[in-house]
Amino acid sequence: MTLSGLLEQAALLKVGVVQIADNLPLHKLDPIERRDAREQAEELGLAIEVGTRGVEPAHLLCYLEIAAEFDAVLLRTLTHNADSQPCLEQAEKWIRQVLPQFEDAGITLGLKNYEKLSHRDLAALLRRIDSRNLGICLDTVNSLGSLETLKDVVENLGPFTVNLHIKDFAIDRVPQMMGFLVSGSPAGAGRLEIPWLLEQVASQNNTSAVLEQWPPLLETGEATIANERNWAEQGVRYLRSCGCT
């Protein structure tokens, strides 16, 4: 899917915000392509949030400029990418180095939880830095990879959450019964307690919510795309029934 196609699908679903993350890396588009995307989003009435991976200062400042191009108030990132895996101490130094520019621009940096960092370490990092322009992009599944429950993650990271990735999931035994498989589900059809999640997070912050999906790869590309679209339609309907706009 192209970026233009993503924006068109979002408009058809009548959502208010689209987060363009690292599966459509904005720094690889030329400025004219980004300008066209910004103008299309404005015409469709869509707010844009920007996402990437990595916390190297040069990379974050590049994406700060891109976020400003889109009038985005949020840049979501992870501490690691394919080329850089800093320890937490190094990541903190890099983040502190660029935060003044984020504060001047009025853009918030959202760190996404995932299996490489414990929720306790992330919460401690946020407390040490203590900036209104640094928060958490709370993902509802990623921390399962480090054996952390969602309730523990929400308890520790909820107060810092500036963006919520609602990703529903299933846990099933594999056919030979020796092990479990964690896979994606349409929002509202899996094991995620979405009403509880929204109550816990929304009660603490003015947080944007993004529907994220882990749809399966089916027999053909056409079937996979059709299934993903069906999941999105079903998920948006469900989230609206829970009070999301």
mmCIF file of C-alpha atoms in Angstrom:
data_model
loop_
_atom_site.group_PDB
_atom_site.id
_atom_site.type_symbol
_atom_site.label_atom_id
_atom_site.label_comp_id
_atom_site.label_asym_id
_atom_site.label_seq_id
_atom_site.Cartn_x
_atom_site.Cartn_y
_atom_site.Cartn_z
ATOM 1 C CA MET A 1 0.000 0.000 0.000
ATOM 2 C CA THR A 2 1.252 3.457 -0.860
ATOM 3 C CA LEU A 3 1.114 6.339 1.584
ATOM 4 C CA SER A 4 -1.618 7.946 -0.514
ATOM 5 C CA GLY A 5 -3.582 4.690 -0.401
ATOM 6 C CA LEU A 6 -3.207 4.490 3.374
ATOM 7 C CA LEU A 7 -4.609 7.995 3.788
ATOM 8 C CA GLU A 8 -7.513 7.169 1.478
ATOM 9 C CA GLN A 9 -8.344 4.031 3.481
ATOM 10 C CA ALA A 10 -8.188 5.994 6.734
ATOM 11 C CA ALA A 11 -10.600 8.562 5.330
ATOM 12 C CA LEU A 12 -13.008 5.799 4.249
ATOM 13 C CA LEU A 13 -12.905 4.447 7.810
ATOM 14 C CA LYS A 14 -13.610 7.989 9.072
ATOM 15 C CA VAL A 15 -10.828 7.966 11.622
ATOM 16 C CA GLY A 16 -9.286 11.202 12.800
ATOM 17 C CA VAL A 17 -5.584 10.376 13.000
ATOM 18 C CA VAL A 18 -3.088 8.282 11.043
ATOM 19 C CA GLN A 19 0.287 7.312 12.455
ATOM 20 C CA ILE A 20 2.818 6.879 9.644
ATOM 21 C CA ALA A 21 5.499 4.630 11.090
ATOM 22 C CA ASP A 22 8.642 2.867 9.938
ATOM 23 C CA ASN A 23 6.888 0.489 7.542
ATOM 24 C CA LEU A 24 6.434 3.635 5.397
ATOM 25 C CA PRO A 25 9.668 5.472 6.295
ATOM 26 C CA LEU A 26 9.072 9.148 5.653
ATOM 27 C CA HIS A 27 12.748 10.083 5.503
ATOM 28 C CA LYS A 28 13.046 8.003 2.311
ATOM 29 C CA LEU A 29 10.458 10.162 0.530
ATOM 30 C CA ASP A 30 11.578 13.307 -1.174
ATOM 31 C CA PRO A 31 10.226 16.635 0.140
ATOM 32 C CA ILE A 32 7.708 16.937 -2.700
ATOM 33 C CA GLU A 33 6.217 13.517 -1.885
ATOM 34 C CA ARG A 34 5.917 14.492 1.778
ATOM 35 C CA ARG A 35 4.318 17.809 0.828
ATOM 36 C CA ASP A 36 1.784 16.009 -1.344
ATOM 37 C CA ALA A 37 0.987 13.606 1.516
ATOM 38 C CA ARG A 38 0.539 16.488 3.947
ATOM 39 C CA GLU A 39 -1.796 18.290 1.564
ATOM 40 C CA GLN A 40 -3.782 15.093 0.966
ATOM 41 C CA ALA A 41 -4.155 14.547 4.706
ATOM 42 C CA GLU A 42 -5.370 18.116 5.150
ATOM 43 C CA GLU A 43 -7.927 17.695 2.367
ATOM 44 C CA LEU A 44 -9.178 14.463 3.970
ATOM 45 C CA GLY A 45 -9.356 15.991 7.448
ATOM 46 C CA LEU A 46 -6.711 13.658 8.892
ATOM 47 C CA ALA A 47 -4.248 14.539 11.615
ATOM 48 C CA ILE A 48 -0.833 12.906 11.204
ATOM 49 C CA GLU A 49 1.453 11.357 13.789
ATOM 50 C CA VAL A 50 4.948 10.275 12.775
ATOM 51 C CA GLY A 51 6.823 7.108 13.716
ATOM 52 C CA THR A 52 10.332 5.732 13.343
ATOM 53 C CA ARG A 53 12.888 3.497 15.070
ATOM 54 C CA GLY A 54 16.034 4.565 16.870
ATOM 55 C CA VAL A 55 17.143 7.347 19.235
ATOM 56 C CA GLU A 56 20.381 8.532 17.636
ATOM 57 C CA PRO A 57 20.341 12.349 17.883
ATOM 58 C CA ALA A 58 20.804 12.992 14.156
ATOM 59 C CA HIS A 59 17.991 10.598 13.299
ATOM 60 C CA LEU A 60 15.609 12.053 15.879
ATOM 61 C CA LEU A 61 16.314 15.588 14.711
ATOM 62 C CA CYS A 62 15.689 14.535 11.107
ATOM 63 C CA TYR A 63 12.307 13.153 12.154
ATOM 64 C CA LEU A 64 11.578 16.190 14.280
ATOM 65 C CA GLU A 65 11.773 18.248 11.081
ATOM 66 C CA ILE A 66 9.542 15.750 9.272
ATOM 67 C CA ALA A 67 7.008 15.836 12.112
ATOM 68 C CA ALA A 68 6.951 19.623 11.883
ATOM 69 C CA GLU A 69 6.300 19.370 8.125
ATOM 70 C CA PHE A 70 3.133 17.388 8.914
ATOM 71 C CA ASP A 71 2.110 19.560 11.873
ATOM 72 C CA ALA A 72 2.408 16.385 13.940
ATOM 73 C CA VAL A 73 2.418 16.724 17.714
ATOM 74 C CA LEU A 74 3.858 13.224 18.283
ATOM 75 C CA LEU A 75 6.937 11.333 17.121
ATOM 76 C CA ARG A 76 6.873 7.689 18.175
ATOM 77 C CA THR A 77 10.076 5.665 18.261
ATOM 78 C CA LEU A 78 11.807 2.615 19.729
ATOM 79 C CA THR A 79 15.223 2.711 21.351
ATOM 80 C CA HIS A 80 16.652 0.105 18.957
ATOM 81 C CA ASN A 81 16.757 -0.328 15.206
ATOM 82 C CA ALA A 82 18.631 -2.650 12.861
ATOM 83 C CA ASP A 83 21.805 -0.554 13.001
ATOM 84 C CA SER A 84 21.807 0.744 16.573
ATOM 85 C CA GLN A 85 21.142 -1.080 19.857
ATOM 86 C CA PRO A 86 22.225 1.310 22.604
ATOM 87 C CA CYS A 87 22.186 0.399 26.258
ATOM 88 C CA LEU A 88 19.630 2.282 28.317
ATOM 89 C CA GLU A 89 22.274 4.690 29.644
ATOM 90 C CA GLN A 90 23.348 5.640 26.119
ATOM 91 C CA ALA A 91 19.746 5.962 24.942
ATOM 92 C CA GLU A 92 19.044 8.332 27.833
ATOM 93 C CA LYS A 93 22.042 10.514 26.933
ATOM 94 C CA TRP A 94 20.906 10.747 23.320
ATOM 95 C CA ILE A 95 17.308 11.565 24.268
ATOM 96 C CA ARG A 96 18.414 14.270 26.704
ATOM 97 C CA GLN A 97 20.567 15.765 23.948
ATOM 98 C CA VAL A 98 17.601 16.415 21.622
ATOM 99 C CA LEU A 99 14.738 17.050 24.053
ATOM 100 C CA PRO A 100 15.254 20.823 24.151
ATOM 101 C CA GLN A 101 14.538 20.965 20.411
ATOM 102 C CA PHE A 102 11.387 18.873 20.887
ATOM 103 C CA GLU A 103 10.255 21.183 23.675
ATOM 104 C CA ASP A 104 10.875 24.259 21.529
ATOM 105 C CA ALA A 105 8.882 22.702 18.657
ATOM 106 C CA GLY A 106 6.002 21.591 20.896
ATOM 107 C CA ILE A 107 6.357 17.990 19.700
ATOM 108 C CA THR A 108 6.282 14.999 22.059
ATOM 109 C CA LEU A 109 8.654 12.059 21.731
ATOM 110 C CA GLY A 110 6.840 8.804 22.520
ATOM 111 C CA LEU A 111 8.970 5.767 23.408
ATOM 112 C CA LYS A 112 7.306 2.481 22.556
ATOM 113 C CA ASN A 113 7.447 -0.411 24.993
ATOM 114 C CA TYR A 114 8.662 -3.710 23.617
ATOM 115 C CA GLU A 115 10.545 -6.814 24.673
ATOM 116 C CA LYS A 116 14.024 -5.206 24.701
ATOM 117 C CA LEU A 117 13.219 -2.985 27.711
ATOM 118 C CA SER A 118 11.264 -3.750 30.854
ATOM 119 C CA HIS A 119 8.349 -1.505 31.756
ATOM 120 C CA ARG A 120 10.099 -0.725 35.042
ATOM 121 C CA ASP A 121 13.212 0.512 33.232
ATOM 122 C CA LEU A 122 11.114 2.640 30.884
ATOM 123 C CA ALA A 123 9.149 4.157 33.753
ATOM 124 C CA ALA A 124 12.370 4.914 35.646
ATOM 125 C CA LEU A 125 13.779 6.585 32.528
ATOM 126 C CA LEU A 126 10.708 8.817 32.213
ATOM 127 C CA ARG A 127 10.920 9.780 35.888
ATOM 128 C CA ARG A 128 14.618 10.671 35.630
ATOM 129 C CA ILE A 129 14.227 12.855 32.553
ATOM 130 C CA ASP A 130 10.908 14.354 33.707
ATOM 131 C CA SER A 131 10.002 16.268 30.543
ATOM 132 C CA ARG A 132 6.507 17.176 29.387
ATOM 133 C CA ASN A 133 7.683 16.339 25.847
ATOM 134 C CA LEU A 134 8.713 12.758 26.575
ATOM 135 C CA GLY A 135 6.177 9.989 27.106
ATOM 136 C CA ILE A 136 5.236 6.421 26.322
ATOM 137 C CA CYS A 137 3.641 4.899 23.254
ATOM 138 C CA LEU A 138 1.936 2.008 25.030
ATOM 139 C CA ASP A 139 1.676 -1.166 22.960
ATOM 140 C CA THR A 140 -0.723 -3.773 24.296
ATOM 141 C CA VAL A 141 1.169 -6.899 23.149
ATOM 142 C CA ASN A 142 4.888 -6.194 22.754
ATOM 143 C CA SER A 143 5.815 -6.660 26.407
ATOM 144 C CA LEU A 144 4.523 -10.234 26.357
ATOM 145 C CA GLY A 145 7.857 -10.961 24.687
ATOM 146 C CA SER A 146 9.575 -10.270 28.018
ATOM 147 C CA LEU A 147 6.927 -12.100 30.089
ATOM 148 C CA GLU A 148 5.294 -8.890 31.331
ATOM 149 C CA THR A 149 1.533 -8.787 31.780
ATOM 150 C CA LEU A 150 -0.508 -5.944 30.331
ATOM 151 C CA LYS A 151 -1.870 -5.005 33.744
ATOM 152 C CA ASP A 152 1.662 -4.528 35.079
ATOM 153 C CA VAL A 153 2.641 -2.566 31.961
ATOM 154 C CA VAL A 154 -0.392 -0.276 32.260
ATOM 155 C CA GLU A 155 0.131 0.228 35.987
ATOM 156 C CA ASN A 156 3.717 1.364 35.471
ATOM 157 C CA LEU A 157 3.534 3.111 32.091
ATOM 158 C CA GLY A 158 -0.070 4.336 32.049
ATOM 159 C CA PRO A 159 0.719 7.633 33.808
ATOM 160 C CA PHE A 160 3.303 8.426 31.114
ATOM 161 C CA THR A 161 1.269 7.313 28.094
ATOM 162 C CA VAL A 162 0.839 9.838 25.301
ATOM 163 C CA ASN A 163 -0.170 7.374 22.582
ATOM 164 C CA LEU A 164 -1.931 4.023 22.755
ATOM 165 C CA HIS A 165 -1.410 1.214 20.238
ATOM 166 C CA ILE A 166 -4.507 -0.968 20.513
ATOM 167 C CA LYS A 167 -3.428 -4.366 19.238
ATOM 168 C CA ASP A 168 -5.719 -7.291 20.048
ATOM 169 C CA PHE A 169 -4.319 -10.795 20.210
ATOM 170 C CA ALA A 170 -5.014 -14.494 20.692
ATOM 171 C CA ILE A 171 -3.011 -17.118 22.591
ATOM 172 C CA ASP A 172 -3.581 -20.672 21.372
ATOM 173 C CA ARG A 173 -1.891 -24.012 21.828
ATOM 174 C CA VAL A 174 0.010 -25.226 18.796
ATOM 175 C CA PRO A 175 -1.477 -28.354 17.143
ATOM 176 C CA GLN A 176 0.949 -30.769 18.836
ATOM 177 C CA MET A 177 -0.127 -29.230 22.193
ATOM 178 C CA MET A 178 3.471 -28.508 23.213
ATOM 179 C CA GLY A 179 3.653 -24.722 23.279
ATOM 180 C CA PHE A 180 1.575 -21.654 22.590
ATOM 181 C CA LEU A 181 1.224 -19.276 19.666
ATOM 182 C CA VAL A 182 0.606 -15.547 20.172
ATOM 183 C CA SER A 183 -1.080 -14.060 17.110
ATOM 184 C CA GLY A 184 -3.151 -11.075 16.122
ATOM 185 C CA SER A 185 -6.947 -10.753 16.312
ATOM 186 C CA PRO A 186 -9.434 -8.141 15.125
ATOM 187 C CA ALA A 187 -9.966 -5.533 17.835
ATOM 188 C CA GLY A 188 -12.681 -6.787 20.181
ATOM 189 C CA ALA A 189 -12.374 -10.423 19.091
ATOM 190 C CA GLY A 190 -9.259 -11.397 21.042
ATOM 191 C CA ARG A 191 -8.075 -11.492 24.636
ATOM 192 C CA LEU A 192 -7.410 -7.779 25.055
ATOM 193 C CA GLU A 193 -9.740 -6.139 27.584
ATOM 194 C CA ILE A 194 -10.190 -2.964 25.571
ATOM 195 C CA PRO A 195 -12.868 -1.241 27.713
ATOM 196 C CA TRP A 196 -10.670 -1.738 30.794
ATOM 197 C CA LEU A 197 -7.610 -0.506 28.888
ATOM 198 C CA LEU A 198 -9.338 2.660 27.707
ATOM 199 C CA GLU A 199 -10.650 3.377 31.183
ATOM 200 C CA GLN A 200 -7.205 2.959 32.737
ATOM 201 C CA VAL A 201 -5.251 5.020 30.205
ATOM 202 C CA ALA A 202 -7.809 7.620 29.145
ATOM 203 C CA SER A 203 -8.575 8.431 32.762
ATOM 204 C CA GLN A 204 -4.986 9.569 33.264
ATOM 205 C CA ASN A 205 -4.036 11.353 30.053
ATOM 206 C CA ASN A 206 -5.290 13.016 26.909
ATOM 207 C CA THR A 207 -4.045 10.132 24.768
ATOM 208 C CA SER A 208 -4.414 9.383 21.082
ATOM 209 C CA ALA A 209 -5.341 5.804 20.212
ATOM 210 C CA VAL A 210 -4.125 4.005 17.092
ATOM 211 C CA LEU A 211 -5.500 0.696 15.853
ATOM 212 C CA GLU A 212 -2.556 -1.606 15.147
ATOM 213 C CA GLN A 213 -3.079 -5.065 13.656
ATOM 214 C CA TRP A 214 -1.165 -8.322 13.307
ATOM 215 C CA PRO A 215 -3.145 -9.976 10.496
ATOM 216 C CA PRO A 216 -1.989 -13.369 9.232
ATOM 217 C CA LEU A 217 -0.386 -14.033 5.868
ATOM 218 C CA LEU A 218 -2.991 -15.964 3.843
ATOM 219 C CA GLU A 219 -2.709 -18.067 0.682
ATOM 220 C CA THR A 220 -2.554 -15.079 -1.671
ATOM 221 C CA GLY A 221 -1.716 -11.425 -1.465
ATOM 222 C CA GLU A 222 -5.255 -10.518 -2.471
ATOM 223 C CA ALA A 223 -6.744 -12.621 0.328
ATOM 224 C CA THR A 224 -4.315 -11.149 2.864
ATOM 225 C CA ILE A 225 -5.178 -7.571 1.861
ATOM 226 C CA ALA A 226 -8.923 -8.242 1.909
ATOM 227 C CA ASN A 227 -8.647 -9.817 5.371
ATOM 228 C CA GLU A 228 -6.615 -6.904 6.696
ATOM 229 C CA ARG A 229 -9.216 -4.454 5.383
ATOM 230 C CA ASN A 230 -12.019 -6.461 7.021
ATOM 231 C CA TRP A 231 -10.136 -6.475 10.316
ATOM 232 C CA ALA A 232 -9.689 -2.701 10.127
ATOM 233 C CA GLU A 233 -13.382 -2.104 9.473
ATOM 234 C CA GLN A 234 -14.382 -4.462 12.283
ATOM 235 C CA GLY A 235 -11.822 -2.984 14.669
ATOM 236 C CA VAL A 236 -12.815 0.627 14.048
ATOM 237 C CA ARG A 237 -16.504 -0.254 14.576
ATOM 238 C CA TYR A 238 -15.670 -1.957 17.845
ATOM 239 C CA LEU A 239 -13.492 0.889 19.109
ATOM 240 C CA ARG A 240 -16.238 3.385 18.330
ATOM 241 C CA SER A 241 -18.636 1.257 20.374
ATOM 242 C CA CYS A 242 -16.160 1.650 23.253
ATOM 243 C CA GLY A 243 -16.220 5.429 22.976
ATOM 244 C CA CYS A 244 -13.231 6.086 20.694
ATOM 245 C CA THR A 245 -13.769 8.801 18.096
#
